[in-house]
mmCIF file of C-alpha atoms and ligand atoms in Angstrom:
data_model
loop_
_atom_site.group_PDB
_atom_site.id
_atom_site.type_symbol
_atom_site.label_atom_id
_atom_site.label_comp_id
_atom_site.label_asym_id
_atom_site.label_seq_id
_atom_site.Cartn_x
_atom_site.Cartn_y
_atom_site.Cartn_z
ATOM 1 C CA MET A 1 4.740 -14.116 -26.834
ATOM 2 C CA GLU A 2 4.154 -15.262 -23.265
ATOM 3 C CA TYR A 3 5.921 -13.221 -20.634
ATOM 4 C CA GLU A 4 7.319 -16.332 -19.000
ATOM 5 C CA ALA A 5 8.854 -17.396 -22.296
ATOM 6 C CA VAL A 6 10.415 -13.960 -22.682
ATOM 7 C CA VAL A 7 12.037 -13.901 -19.248
ATOM 8 C CA ASP A 8 13.121 -17.540 -19.371
ATOM 9 C CA PRO A 9 16.916 -17.450 -19.819
ATOM 10 C CA GLU A 10 16.785 -20.785 -21.624
ATOM 11 C CA HIS A 11 14.351 -19.423 -24.190
ATOM 12 C CA PRO A 12 15.873 -18.366 -27.528
ATOM 13 C CA GLY A 13 13.782 -15.194 -27.593
ATOM 14 C CA PHE A 14 15.548 -13.843 -24.534
ATOM 15 C CA GLY A 15 17.437 -10.604 -24.072
ATOM 16 C CA PRO A 16 17.121 -6.922 -25.042
ATOM 17 C CA GLU A 17 18.097 -7.471 -28.692
ATOM 18 C CA GLU A 18 15.618 -10.266 -29.162
ATOM 19 C CA LEU A 19 12.972 -8.206 -27.417
ATOM 20 C CA ASN A 20 13.666 -5.438 -29.939
ATOM 21 C CA ILE A 21 14.128 -2.955 -27.116
ATOM 22 C CA ASP A 22 16.954 -0.443 -27.175
ATOM 23 C CA ALA A 23 18.007 -0.859 -23.544
ATOM 24 C CA SER A 24 20.999 1.384 -24.019
ATOM 25 C CA ARG A 25 18.804 4.254 -25.159
ATOM 26 C CA LEU A 26 16.410 3.713 -22.237
ATOM 27 C CA TYR A 27 19.349 3.703 -19.844
ATOM 28 C CA MET A 28 20.812 6.880 -21.301
ATOM 29 C CA THR A 29 17.453 8.628 -21.274
ATOM 30 C CA PHE A 30 16.207 7.625 -17.835
ATOM 31 C CA CYS A 31 19.103 6.371 -15.717
ATOM 32 C CA ALA A 32 22.455 7.813 -16.792
ATOM 33 C CA THR A 33 21.809 11.259 -15.283
ATOM 34 C CA CYS A 34 22.214 9.726 -11.833
ATOM 35 C CA HIS A 35 23.977 6.411 -12.381
ATOM 36 C CA GLY A 36 26.448 7.696 -14.975
ATOM 37 C CA LEU A 37 27.092 6.469 -18.514
ATOM 38 C CA ALA A 38 29.618 3.970 -17.117
ATOM 39 C CA GLY A 39 27.198 2.801 -14.415
ATOM 40 C CA ASP A 40 29.509 4.047 -11.678
ATOM 41 C CA GLY A 41 26.872 6.124 -9.893
ATOM 42 C CA SER A 42 28.783 9.310 -10.599
ATOM 43 C CA GLY A 43 25.922 11.297 -12.066
ATOM 44 C CA LEU A 44 24.182 12.389 -8.906
ATOM 45 C CA PRO A 45 25.993 15.301 -7.269
ATOM 46 C CA GLY A 46 26.010 15.401 -3.476
ATOM 47 C CA ALA A 47 24.435 11.970 -3.082
ATOM 48 C CA GLU A 48 25.150 8.347 -3.898
ATOM 49 C CA ALA A 49 23.355 6.638 -6.728
ATOM 50 C CA ARG A 50 24.151 2.934 -6.795
ATOM 51 C CA ASP A 51 27.480 1.957 -8.366
ATOM 52 C CA PHE A 52 26.524 -0.789 -10.795
ATOM 53 C CA ARG A 53 30.058 -2.130 -11.198
ATOM 54 C CA THR A 54 30.007 -3.899 -7.864
ATOM 55 C CA ALA A 55 27.322 -5.972 -6.143
ATOM 56 C CA GLU A 56 28.221 -4.432 -2.784
ATOM 57 C CA ASN A 57 25.707 -2.282 -0.923
ATOM 58 C CA TRP A 58 22.710 -3.187 -3.047
ATOM 59 C CA LYS A 59 19.525 -3.226 -1.007
ATOM 60 C CA ARG A 60 17.597 -5.721 -3.104
ATOM 61 C CA GLY A 61 20.349 -7.515 -4.961
ATOM 62 C CA THR A 62 21.537 -7.886 -8.538
ATOM 63 C CA ARG A 63 19.171 -10.506 -9.921
ATOM 64 C CA VAL A 64 17.046 -9.420 -12.888
ATOM 65 C CA VAL A 65 13.985 -9.864 -10.686
ATOM 66 C CA ASP A 66 15.527 -7.624 -7.978
ATOM 67 C CA ILE A 67 16.168 -4.814 -10.450
ATOM 68 C CA TYR A 68 12.722 -5.356 -11.914
ATOM 69 C CA CYS A 69 11.256 -4.905 -8.451
ATOM 70 C CA THR A 70 13.274 -1.711 -7.920
ATOM 71 C CA LEU A 71 11.915 -0.355 -11.212
ATOM 72 C CA MET A 72 8.371 -1.212 -10.107
ATOM 73 C CA GLU A 73 8.609 0.213 -6.618
ATOM 74 C CA GLY A 74 11.610 2.512 -6.406
ATOM 75 C CA ILE A 75 13.588 2.703 -3.176
ATOM 76 C CA GLU A 76 11.613 4.532 -0.538
ATOM 77 C CA GLY A 77 13.158 7.613 0.962
ATOM 78 C CA THR A 78 15.756 7.968 -1.815
ATOM 79 C CA GLN A 79 15.906 9.622 -5.212
ATOM 80 C CA MET A 80 15.484 6.201 -6.829
ATOM 81 C CA ARG A 81 11.894 6.343 -7.981
ATOM 82 C CA ALA A 82 9.648 3.815 -9.697
ATOM 83 C CA TYR A 83 9.299 3.651 -13.475
ATOM 84 C CA PRO A 84 5.643 2.723 -13.930
ATOM 85 C CA ASN A 85 5.618 3.816 -17.582
ATOM 86 C CA PHE A 86 8.092 1.144 -18.638
ATOM 87 C CA THR A 87 6.589 -2.001 -20.114
ATOM 88 C CA PRO A 88 7.535 -5.275 -18.407
ATOM 89 C CA TRP A 89 9.866 -6.023 -21.316
ATOM 90 C CA GLU A 90 11.549 -2.661 -21.002
ATOM 91 C CA ARG A 91 12.176 -3.364 -17.309
ATOM 92 C CA VAL A 92 13.680 -6.741 -18.133
ATOM 93 C CA ALA A 93 15.833 -5.236 -20.881
ATOM 94 C CA VAL A 94 17.083 -2.388 -18.671
ATOM 95 C CA ALA A 95 17.759 -4.841 -15.828
ATOM 96 C CA HIS A 96 20.041 -6.804 -18.156
ATOM 97 C CA TYR A 97 21.725 -3.608 -19.232
ATOM 98 C CA VAL A 98 22.359 -2.641 -15.590
ATOM 99 C CA ARG A 99 23.734 -6.108 -14.795
ATOM 100 C CA ALA A 100 26.163 -5.834 -17.681
ATOM 101 C CA PHE A 101 28.063 -3.165 -15.683
ATOM 102 C CA LEU A 102 28.887 -5.677 -12.927
ATOM 103 C CA LYS A 103 32.529 -6.688 -13.047
ATOM 104 C CA ASP A 104 31.815 -10.120 -11.601
ATOM 105 C CA LYS A 105 29.220 -11.669 -13.838
ATOM 106 C CA PRO A 106 26.218 -12.642 -11.715
ATOM 107 C CA PRO A 107 24.573 -16.052 -12.158
ATOM 108 C CA PRO A 108 21.353 -16.075 -14.173
ATOM 109 C CA ASP A 109 18.088 -15.919 -12.270
ATOM 110 C CA SER A 110 16.434 -19.249 -11.601
ATOM 111 C CA GLN A 111 13.127 -20.388 -13.042
ATOM 112 C CA GLU A 112 11.688 -20.010 -9.530
ATOM 113 C CA ASP A 113 12.864 -16.391 -9.377
ATOM 114 C CA TYR A 114 11.026 -15.609 -12.585
ATOM 115 C CA ALA A 115 7.956 -17.573 -11.597
ATOM 116 C CA ALA A 116 7.758 -15.569 -8.365
ATOM 117 C CA LEU A 117 8.134 -12.310 -10.298
ATOM 118 C CA VAL A 118 5.426 -13.227 -12.786
ATOM 119 C CA GLU A 119 3.178 -14.190 -9.896
ATOM 120 C CA GLU A 120 3.878 -11.083 -7.823
ATOM 121 C CA TYR A 121 3.129 -8.568 -10.570
ATOM 122 C CA GLY A 122 0.543 -10.567 -12.538
ATOM 123 C CA LEU A 123 2.805 -10.414 -15.581
ATOM 124 C CA ASP A 124 1.202 -13.333 -17.387
ATOM 125 C CA LYS A 125 -1.753 -11.011 -17.901
ATOM 126 C CA THR A 126 0.243 -8.394 -19.826
ATOM 127 C CA GLN A 127 0.037 -7.503 -23.506
ATOM 128 C CA GLU A 128 2.340 -8.097 -26.438
ATOM 129 C CA PRO A 129 5.655 -6.267 -26.101
ATOM 130 C CA LYS A 130 5.761 -2.781 -27.583
ATOM 131 C CA GLU A 131 8.123 -1.949 -30.379
ATOM 132 C CA THR A 132 11.291 -0.072 -29.501
ATOM 133 C CA ILE A 133 10.329 3.140 -27.751
ATOM 134 C CA PRO A 134 11.304 6.057 -29.991
ATOM 135 C CA ILE A 135 13.377 8.800 -28.391
ATOM 136 C CA GLU A 136 10.638 11.379 -29.139
ATOM 137 C CA LYS A 137 8.179 9.259 -27.182
ATOM 138 C CA ALA A 138 10.663 8.896 -24.320
ATOM 139 C CA MET A 139 11.064 12.669 -24.163
ATOM 140 C CA GLU A 140 7.288 13.090 -24.248
ATOM 141 C CA LEU A 141 7.016 10.725 -21.279
ATOM 142 C CA LEU A 142 9.672 12.675 -19.395
ATOM 143 C CA VAL A 143 7.814 15.938 -19.962
ATOM 144 C CA GLU A 144 4.510 14.375 -18.934
ATOM 145 C CA GLU A 145 6.090 12.985 -15.793
ATOM 146 C CA ALA A 146 7.597 16.356 -14.919
ATOM 147 C CA GLN A 147 4.201 17.992 -15.387
ATOM 148 C CA ASP A 148 2.547 15.311 -13.242
ATOM 149 C CA ARG A 149 5.076 15.957 -10.494
ATOM 150 C CA GLN A 150 4.467 19.710 -10.681
ATOM 151 C CA ALA A 151 0.752 19.066 -10.492
ATOM 152 C CA GLY A 152 1.441 17.120 -7.319
ATOM 153 C CA GLY A 153 0.718 13.753 -8.896
HETATM 154 C C1 HEC B 1 17.300 10.901 -9.794
HETATM 155 C C2 HEC B 1 18.416 9.979 -9.732
HETATM 156 C C3 HEC B 1 18.223 8.557 -10.223
HETATM 157 C C4 HEC B 1 17.763 8.134 -11.436
HETATM 158 C C5 HEC B 1 17.312 8.974 -12.615
HETATM 159 C C6 HEC B 1 17.810 6.688 -11.404
HETATM 160 N N1 HEC B 1 18.298 6.270 -10.202
HETATM 161 FE FE1 HEC B 1 18.608 4.312 -9.659
HETATM 162 N N2 HEC B 1 19.234 4.946 -7.830
HETATM 163 C C7 HEC B 1 19.375 6.256 -7.428
HETATM 164 C C8 HEC B 1 19.834 6.300 -6.061
HETATM 165 C C9 HEC B 1 20.110 7.546 -5.251
HETATM 166 C C10 HEC B 1 19.990 4.953 -5.652
HETATM 167 C C11 HEC B 1 20.439 4.456 -4.284
HETATM 168 C C12 HEC B 1 19.249 4.438 -3.348
HETATM 169 C C13 HEC B 1 19.634 4.009 -1.974
HETATM 170 O O1 HEC B 1 20.226 4.804 -1.256
HETATM 171 O O2 HEC B 1 19.375 2.853 -1.643
HETATM 172 C C14 HEC B 1 19.602 4.138 -6.783
HETATM 173 C C15 HEC B 1 19.630 2.761 -6.790
HETATM 174 C C16 HEC B 1 19.371 1.956 -7.883
HETATM 175 C C17 HEC B 1 19.498 0.524 -7.915
HETATM 176 C C18 HEC B 1 19.983 -0.361 -6.775
HETATM 177 C C19 HEC B 1 18.871 -1.134 -6.146
HETATM 178 C C20 HEC B 1 19.365 -1.902 -4.948
HETATM 179 O O3 HEC B 1 19.020 -3.083 -4.824
HETATM 180 O O4 HEC B 1 20.078 -1.330 -4.122
HETATM 181 C C21 HEC B 1 19.164 0.125 -9.168
HETATM 182 C C22 HEC B 1 19.158 -1.301 -9.710
HETATM 183 C C23 HEC B 1 18.813 1.301 -9.913
HETATM 184 N N3 HEC B 1 18.945 2.403 -9.103
HETATM 185 C C24 HEC B 1 18.434 1.288 -11.234
HETATM 186 C C25 HEC B 1 18.063 2.426 -11.947
HETATM 187 C C26 HEC B 1 17.624 2.390 -13.312
HETATM 188 C C27 HEC B 1 17.563 1.151 -14.163
HETATM 189 C C28 HEC B 1 17.318 3.669 -13.642
HETATM 190 C C29 HEC B 1 16.726 4.163 -14.938
HETATM 191 C C30 HEC B 1 15.506 3.539 -15.375
HETATM 192 C C31 HEC B 1 17.579 4.509 -12.488
HETATM 193 N N4 HEC B 1 18.041 3.720 -11.481
HETATM 194 C C32 HEC B 1 17.425 5.874 -12.447
HETATM 195 C C33 HEC B 1 19.106 7.375 -8.186
HETATM 196 C C34 HEC B 1 18.578 7.381 -9.455
#
């Protein structure tokens, strides 16, 4: 499946379910510790993780492509880091999951938004989407990442 077809909101094969990615499990594994199960940003003690229920105070914005970019690059100088181990489809799926917390439903991204994203990250050159990431694999990744960090990487 072409990436552009996958991210095209008009395409029938669009969305976390169709992508066969368990976005909720990814969110709970990698995001909920800081952003909270309800997306209210309550998980991070002594600091502010973004409250996903409102579009206020976002640095990049609430488009899928904005969240995708945050997952690629993190937010410098904050505890929001990049998630380079996610596949492009996992980033798209998690971005939709995050947007679902917004009380005021945001408009879908435009074709131009997606085209720019595909261009910026060379996404048309990516592989077939992976199957749903099993929880064991997610935990393995977490451990590997922690070890990398300890090793200074
Ligand atoms: C270690 C804590 C932590 C984890 C884990 C974490 N975040 Fe964040 N996140 C933050 C903080 C803190 C901010 C606010 C940064 C700032 O001050 O701009 C943030 C901001 C964001 C934003 C707002 C971007 C914007 O435009 O302002 C998004 C979207 C986001 N996180 C998504 C995620 C997703 C998705 C995950 C899981 C894959 C995740 N975060 C995991 C701490 C975390």
